[in-house]
CSV table of C-alpha atoms and ligand atoms in Angstrom, one decimal:
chain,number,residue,atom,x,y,z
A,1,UNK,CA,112.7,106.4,127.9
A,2,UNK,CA,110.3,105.0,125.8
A,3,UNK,CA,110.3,101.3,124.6
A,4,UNK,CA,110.2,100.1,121.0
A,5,UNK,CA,106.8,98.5,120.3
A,6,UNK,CA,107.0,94.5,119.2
A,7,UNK,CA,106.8,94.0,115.5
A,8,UNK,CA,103.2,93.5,114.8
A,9,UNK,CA,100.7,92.8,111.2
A,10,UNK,CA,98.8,96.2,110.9
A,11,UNK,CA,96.0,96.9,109.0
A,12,UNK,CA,94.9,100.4,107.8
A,13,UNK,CA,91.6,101.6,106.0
A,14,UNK,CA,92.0,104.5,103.2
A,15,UNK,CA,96.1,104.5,103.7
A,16,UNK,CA,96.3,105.9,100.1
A,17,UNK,CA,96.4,109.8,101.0
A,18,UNK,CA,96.1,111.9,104.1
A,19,UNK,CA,96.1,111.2,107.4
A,20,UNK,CA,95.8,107.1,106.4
A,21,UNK,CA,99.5,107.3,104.3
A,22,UNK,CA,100.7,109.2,107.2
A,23,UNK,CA,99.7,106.1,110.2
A,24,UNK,CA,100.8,104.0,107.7
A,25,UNK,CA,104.4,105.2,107.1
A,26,UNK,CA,104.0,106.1,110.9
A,27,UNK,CA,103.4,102.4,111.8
A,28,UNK,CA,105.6,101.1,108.8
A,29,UNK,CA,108.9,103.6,110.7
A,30,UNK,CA,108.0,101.6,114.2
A,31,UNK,CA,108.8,97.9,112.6
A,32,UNK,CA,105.2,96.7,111.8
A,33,UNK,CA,103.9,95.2,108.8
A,34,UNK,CA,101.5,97.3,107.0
A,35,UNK,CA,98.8,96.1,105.1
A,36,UNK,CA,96.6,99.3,104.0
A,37,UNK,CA,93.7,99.7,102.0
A,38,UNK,CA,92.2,102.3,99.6
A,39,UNK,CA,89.3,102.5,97.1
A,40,UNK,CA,90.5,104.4,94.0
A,41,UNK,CA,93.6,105.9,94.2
A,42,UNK,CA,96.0,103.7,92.9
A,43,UNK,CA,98.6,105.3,91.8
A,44,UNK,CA,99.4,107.0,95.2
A,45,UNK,CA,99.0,104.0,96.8
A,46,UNK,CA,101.8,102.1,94.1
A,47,UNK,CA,104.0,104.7,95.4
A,48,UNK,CA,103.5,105.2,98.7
A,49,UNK,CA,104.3,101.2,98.8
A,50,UNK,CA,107.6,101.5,96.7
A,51,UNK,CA,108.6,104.2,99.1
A,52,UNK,CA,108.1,102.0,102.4
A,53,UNK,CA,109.5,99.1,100.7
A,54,UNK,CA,112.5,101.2,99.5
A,55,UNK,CA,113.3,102.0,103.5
A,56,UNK,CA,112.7,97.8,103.9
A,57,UNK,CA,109.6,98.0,105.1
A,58,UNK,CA,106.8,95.4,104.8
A,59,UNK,CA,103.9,97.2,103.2
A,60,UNK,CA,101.1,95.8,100.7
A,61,UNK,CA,98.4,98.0,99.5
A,62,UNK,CA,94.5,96.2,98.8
A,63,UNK,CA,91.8,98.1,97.0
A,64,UNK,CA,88.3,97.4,98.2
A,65,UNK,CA,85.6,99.3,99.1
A,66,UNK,CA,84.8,99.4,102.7
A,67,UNK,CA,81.5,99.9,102.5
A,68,UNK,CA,81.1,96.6,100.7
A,69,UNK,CA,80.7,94.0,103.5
A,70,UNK,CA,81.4,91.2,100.9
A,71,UNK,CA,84.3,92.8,99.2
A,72,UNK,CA,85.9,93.3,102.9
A,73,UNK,CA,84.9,89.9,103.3
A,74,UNK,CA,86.5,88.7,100.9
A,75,UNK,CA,89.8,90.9,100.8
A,76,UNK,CA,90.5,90.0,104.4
A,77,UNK,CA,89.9,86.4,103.9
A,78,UNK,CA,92.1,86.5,101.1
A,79,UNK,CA,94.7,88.3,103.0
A,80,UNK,CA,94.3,86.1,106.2
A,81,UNK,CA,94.8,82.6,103.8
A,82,UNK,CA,97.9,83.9,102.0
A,83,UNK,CA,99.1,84.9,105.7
A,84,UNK,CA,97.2,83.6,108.8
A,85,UNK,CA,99.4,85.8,110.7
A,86,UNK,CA,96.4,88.1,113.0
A,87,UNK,CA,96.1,91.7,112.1
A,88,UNK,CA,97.0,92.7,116.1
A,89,UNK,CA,96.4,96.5,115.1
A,90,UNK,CA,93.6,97.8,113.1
A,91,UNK,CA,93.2,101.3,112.2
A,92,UNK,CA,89.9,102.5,110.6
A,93,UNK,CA,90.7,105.5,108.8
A,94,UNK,CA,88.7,105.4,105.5
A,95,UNK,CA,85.9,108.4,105.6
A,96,UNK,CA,84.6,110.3,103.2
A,97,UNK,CA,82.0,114.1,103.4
A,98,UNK,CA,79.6,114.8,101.7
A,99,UNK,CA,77.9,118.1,103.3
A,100,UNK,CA,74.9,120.1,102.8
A,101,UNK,CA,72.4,121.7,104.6
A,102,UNK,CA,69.9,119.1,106.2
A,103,UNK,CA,67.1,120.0,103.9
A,104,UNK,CA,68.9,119.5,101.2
A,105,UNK,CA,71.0,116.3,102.2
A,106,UNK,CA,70.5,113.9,99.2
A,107,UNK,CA,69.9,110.3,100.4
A,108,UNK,CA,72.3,108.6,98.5
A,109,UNK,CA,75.0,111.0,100.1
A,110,UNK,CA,73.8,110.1,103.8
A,111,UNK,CA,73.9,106.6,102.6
A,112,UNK,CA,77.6,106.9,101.6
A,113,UNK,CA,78.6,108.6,104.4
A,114,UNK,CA,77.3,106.4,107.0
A,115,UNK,CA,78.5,103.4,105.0
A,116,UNK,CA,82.0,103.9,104.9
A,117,UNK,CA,82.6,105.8,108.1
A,118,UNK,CA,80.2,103.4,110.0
A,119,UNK,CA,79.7,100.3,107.8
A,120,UNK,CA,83.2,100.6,106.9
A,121,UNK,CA,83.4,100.1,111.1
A,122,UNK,CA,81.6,96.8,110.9
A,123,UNK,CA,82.8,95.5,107.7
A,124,UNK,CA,86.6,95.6,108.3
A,125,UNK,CA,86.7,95.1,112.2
A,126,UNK,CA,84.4,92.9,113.0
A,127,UNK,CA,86.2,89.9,111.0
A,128,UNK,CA,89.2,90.6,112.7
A,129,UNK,CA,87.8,90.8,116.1
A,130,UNK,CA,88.6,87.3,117.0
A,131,UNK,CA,92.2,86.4,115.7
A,132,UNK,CA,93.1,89.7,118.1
A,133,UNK,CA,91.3,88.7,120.6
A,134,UNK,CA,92.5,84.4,120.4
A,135,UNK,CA,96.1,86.6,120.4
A,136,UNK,CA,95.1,87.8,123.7
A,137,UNK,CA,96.9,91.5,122.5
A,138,UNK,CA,95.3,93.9,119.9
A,139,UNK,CA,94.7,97.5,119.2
A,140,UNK,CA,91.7,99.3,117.8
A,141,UNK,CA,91.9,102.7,116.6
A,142,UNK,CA,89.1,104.3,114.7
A,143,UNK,CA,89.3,108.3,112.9
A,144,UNK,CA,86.1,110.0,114.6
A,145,UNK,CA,86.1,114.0,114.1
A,146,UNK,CA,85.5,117.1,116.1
A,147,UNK,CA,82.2,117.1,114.7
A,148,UNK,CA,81.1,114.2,116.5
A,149,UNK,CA,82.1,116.5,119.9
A,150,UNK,CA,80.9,119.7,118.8
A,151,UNK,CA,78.9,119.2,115.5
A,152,UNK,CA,79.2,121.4,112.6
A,153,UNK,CA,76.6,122.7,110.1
A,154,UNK,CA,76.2,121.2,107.0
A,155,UNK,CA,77.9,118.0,108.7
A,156,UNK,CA,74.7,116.2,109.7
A,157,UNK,CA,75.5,113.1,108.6
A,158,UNK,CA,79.4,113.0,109.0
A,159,UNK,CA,78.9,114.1,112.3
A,160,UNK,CA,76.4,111.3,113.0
A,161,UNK,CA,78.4,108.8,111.7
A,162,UNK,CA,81.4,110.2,113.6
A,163,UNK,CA,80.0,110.0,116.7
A,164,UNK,CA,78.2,106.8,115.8
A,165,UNK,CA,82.1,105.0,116.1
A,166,UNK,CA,82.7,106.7,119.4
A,167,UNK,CA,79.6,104.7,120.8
A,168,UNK,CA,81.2,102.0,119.0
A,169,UNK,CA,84.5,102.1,119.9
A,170,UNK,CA,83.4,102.3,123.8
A,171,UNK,CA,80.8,99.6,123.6
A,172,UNK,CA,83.6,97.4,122.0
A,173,UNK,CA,86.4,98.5,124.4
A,174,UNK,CA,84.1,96.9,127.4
A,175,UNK,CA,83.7,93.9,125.0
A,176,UNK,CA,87.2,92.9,124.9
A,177,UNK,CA,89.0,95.1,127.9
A,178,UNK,CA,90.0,91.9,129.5
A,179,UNK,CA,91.8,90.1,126.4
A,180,UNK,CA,94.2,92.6,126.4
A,181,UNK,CA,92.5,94.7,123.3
A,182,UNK,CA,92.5,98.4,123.4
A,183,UNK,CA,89.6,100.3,121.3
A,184,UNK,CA,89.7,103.9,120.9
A,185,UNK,CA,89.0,106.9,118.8
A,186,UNK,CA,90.4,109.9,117.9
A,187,UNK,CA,89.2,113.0,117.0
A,188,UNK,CA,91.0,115.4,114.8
A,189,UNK,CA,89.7,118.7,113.6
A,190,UNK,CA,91.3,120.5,110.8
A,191,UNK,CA,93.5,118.5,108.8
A,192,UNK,CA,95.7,119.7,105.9
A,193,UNK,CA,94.8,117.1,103.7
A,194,UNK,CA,92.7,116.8,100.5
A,195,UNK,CA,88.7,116.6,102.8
A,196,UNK,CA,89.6,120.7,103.2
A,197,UNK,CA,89.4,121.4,100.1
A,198,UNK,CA,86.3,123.5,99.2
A,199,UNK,CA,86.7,124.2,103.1
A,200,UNK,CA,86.5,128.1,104.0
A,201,UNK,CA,89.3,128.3,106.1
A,202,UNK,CA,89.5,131.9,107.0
A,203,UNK,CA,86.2,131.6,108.6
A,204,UNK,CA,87.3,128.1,109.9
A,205,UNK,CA,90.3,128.9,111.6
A,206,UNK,CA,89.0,131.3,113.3
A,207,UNK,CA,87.6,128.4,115.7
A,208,UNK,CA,91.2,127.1,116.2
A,209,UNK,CA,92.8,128.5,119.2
A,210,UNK,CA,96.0,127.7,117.8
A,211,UNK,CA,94.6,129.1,114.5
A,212,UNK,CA,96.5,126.7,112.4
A,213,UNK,CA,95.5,123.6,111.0
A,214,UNK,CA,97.1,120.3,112.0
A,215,UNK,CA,99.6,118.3,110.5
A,216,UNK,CA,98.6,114.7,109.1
A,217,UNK,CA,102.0,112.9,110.7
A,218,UNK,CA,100.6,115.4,114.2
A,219,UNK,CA,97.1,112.7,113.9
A,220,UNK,CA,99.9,109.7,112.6
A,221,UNK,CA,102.0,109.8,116.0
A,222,UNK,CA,99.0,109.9,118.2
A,223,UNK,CA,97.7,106.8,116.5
A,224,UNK,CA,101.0,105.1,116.4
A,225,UNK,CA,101.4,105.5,120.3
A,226,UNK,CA,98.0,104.4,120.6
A,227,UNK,CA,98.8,101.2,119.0
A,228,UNK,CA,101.6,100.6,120.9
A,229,UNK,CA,102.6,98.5,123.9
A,230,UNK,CA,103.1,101.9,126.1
A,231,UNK,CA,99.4,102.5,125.4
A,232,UNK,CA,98.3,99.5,127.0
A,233,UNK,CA,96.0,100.9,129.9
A,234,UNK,CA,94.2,103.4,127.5
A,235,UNK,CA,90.6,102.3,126.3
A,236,UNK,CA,87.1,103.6,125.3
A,237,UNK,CA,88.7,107.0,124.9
A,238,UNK,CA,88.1,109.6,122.4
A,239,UNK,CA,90.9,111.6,121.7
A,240,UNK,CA,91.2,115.2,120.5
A,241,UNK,CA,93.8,116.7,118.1
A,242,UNK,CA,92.5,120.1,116.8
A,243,UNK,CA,94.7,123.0,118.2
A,244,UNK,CA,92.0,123.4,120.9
A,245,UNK,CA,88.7,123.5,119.3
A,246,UNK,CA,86.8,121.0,121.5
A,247,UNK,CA,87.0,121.8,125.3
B,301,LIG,P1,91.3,112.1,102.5
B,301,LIG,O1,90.1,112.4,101.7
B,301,LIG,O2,92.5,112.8,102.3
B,301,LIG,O3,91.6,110.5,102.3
B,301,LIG,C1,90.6,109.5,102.5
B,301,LIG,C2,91.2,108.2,102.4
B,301,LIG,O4,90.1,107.2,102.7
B,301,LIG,C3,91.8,107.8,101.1
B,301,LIG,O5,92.9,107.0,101.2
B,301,LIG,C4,90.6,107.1,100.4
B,301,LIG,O6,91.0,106.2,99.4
B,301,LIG,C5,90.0,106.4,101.5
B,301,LIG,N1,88.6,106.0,101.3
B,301,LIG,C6,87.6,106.9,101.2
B,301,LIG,N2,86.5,106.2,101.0
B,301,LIG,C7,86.8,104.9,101.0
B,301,LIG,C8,86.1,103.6,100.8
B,301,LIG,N3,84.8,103.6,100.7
B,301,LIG,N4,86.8,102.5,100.9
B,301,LIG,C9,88.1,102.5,101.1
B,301,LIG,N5,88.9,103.6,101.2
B,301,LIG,C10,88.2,104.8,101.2
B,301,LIG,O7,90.8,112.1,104.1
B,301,LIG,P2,91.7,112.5,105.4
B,301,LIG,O8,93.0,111.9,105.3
B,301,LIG,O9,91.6,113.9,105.6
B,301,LIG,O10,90.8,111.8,106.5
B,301,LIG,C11,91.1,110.5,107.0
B,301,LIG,C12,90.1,110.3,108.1
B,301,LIG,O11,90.2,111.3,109.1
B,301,LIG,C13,88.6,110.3,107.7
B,301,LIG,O12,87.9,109.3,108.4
B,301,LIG,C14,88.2,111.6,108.0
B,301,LIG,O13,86.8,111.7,108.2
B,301,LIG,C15,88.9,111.9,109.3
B,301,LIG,N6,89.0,113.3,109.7
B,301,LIG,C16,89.7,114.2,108.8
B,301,LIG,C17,89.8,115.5,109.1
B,301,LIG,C18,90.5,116.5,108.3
B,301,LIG,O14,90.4,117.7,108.6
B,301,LIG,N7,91.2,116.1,107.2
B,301,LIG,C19,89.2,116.0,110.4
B,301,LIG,C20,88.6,115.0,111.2
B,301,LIG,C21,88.5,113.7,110.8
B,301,LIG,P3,91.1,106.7,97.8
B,301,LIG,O15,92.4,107.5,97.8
B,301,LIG,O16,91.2,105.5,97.0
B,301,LIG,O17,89.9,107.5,97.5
């Protein structure tokens, strides 16, 4: 039998579509409060907060970018003075792709992949390091990719950035091991969510054992057990859920 995790504050990067709405209505449905994030889409995240609050949860949505440091900065500050109440679970979720060939990989789009997955990283979890680990209980969960494991053409820099926050993640998970902090990743491959689109996925499922893609809420429940009290013992690990595709 498993135990109900203890009410905790959560906060979620890009919870405004995809797998992000799915952890938070995941971590919203185990009791915690859910603060999420998202850059543009405003509308979805309106609703996705009237739907949670509908079912009595405590949700609140911020728009920021996270590749801003000082408009993470100042979000979370904001957040934290309204509520000093520490965020004991953070989930970094936000990424974005922007592929191409290597050759013909545009700065400005290795820049904005590396920000958000990788800045994003610094800029949102780094402030709210401490108040975990003063709370002597806290869980990190970052959204690497299958193309950090296995790497994927065209996917040079989301792959390096992906597999830049696995480094992180373990490097971090030593850090804070002994104050009761968990940090890992996990690596999903194909997702049904809006990043396939434009995706070839004859040709892509064809690398899927199970040849299907995966669900969002599949990727929401491994987070939410991974930011649970059962999880405890689990850290510096990098998790697969892609029907197979990485060994
Ligand atoms: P979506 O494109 O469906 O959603 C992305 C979410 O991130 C949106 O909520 C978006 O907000 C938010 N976001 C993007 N950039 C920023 C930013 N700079 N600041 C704040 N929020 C931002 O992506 P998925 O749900 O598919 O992906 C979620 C995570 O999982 C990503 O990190 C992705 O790389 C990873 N992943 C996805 C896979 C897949 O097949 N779908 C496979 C492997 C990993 P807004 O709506 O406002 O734009």
């Amino acid at each position: 039998m498993s135990e109900p995790s203890t009410p905790r504050r959560a906060f979620v990067t890009g919870g405004s579509r995809g797998i992000g709405a799915a952890i938070v209505r995941a971590l919203a449905a185990a009791g915690h409060e859910v603060v999420f994030n998202y850059r543009a889409s405003e509308g979805p995240a309106r609703a996705l907060c009237d739907e949670l609050t509908a079912a009595d949860a405590r949700v609140e949505a911020v728009a920021f970018d996270v590749a801003d440091r000082d408009a993470a900065r100042a979000a979370l500050d904001e957040l934290l003075a309204r509520d000093p109440t520490p965020f004991q679970i953070v989930v970094h979720n936000a990424g974005i792709t922007r592929d191409a060939p290597f050759p013909a990989l545009a700065p400005e789009d290795w820049d904005a992949v590396i920000a958000t997955s990788l800045g994003g990283f610094y800029n949102v979890v780094q402030p709210l390091v401490m108040p975990m680990v003063r709370a002597r209980w806290g869980r990190i969960v970052v959204l690497s990719s299958v193309s950090a494991i296995l790497g994927n053409r065209g996917q040079v820099a989301y792959a390096a950035a992906k597999a830049g926050l696995v480094g992180a993640c373990r490097s971090l998970a030593r850090e804070v091991a002994r104050r009761g902090v968990t940090v890992n990743a996990v690596a999903p491959g194909l997702i049904d969510t809006d990043m396939l689109e434009g995706v070839p996925l004859e040709h892509a499922l064809g690398l899927v054992p199970m040849r299907r893609v995966g669900r969002p809420e599949e990727v929401a429940a491994l987070v939410r057990f991974l930011a649970s009290d059962e999880a405890g013992y689990i850290t510096g690990q990098t998790i697969g859920i892609d029907g197979g595709m990485a060994p």
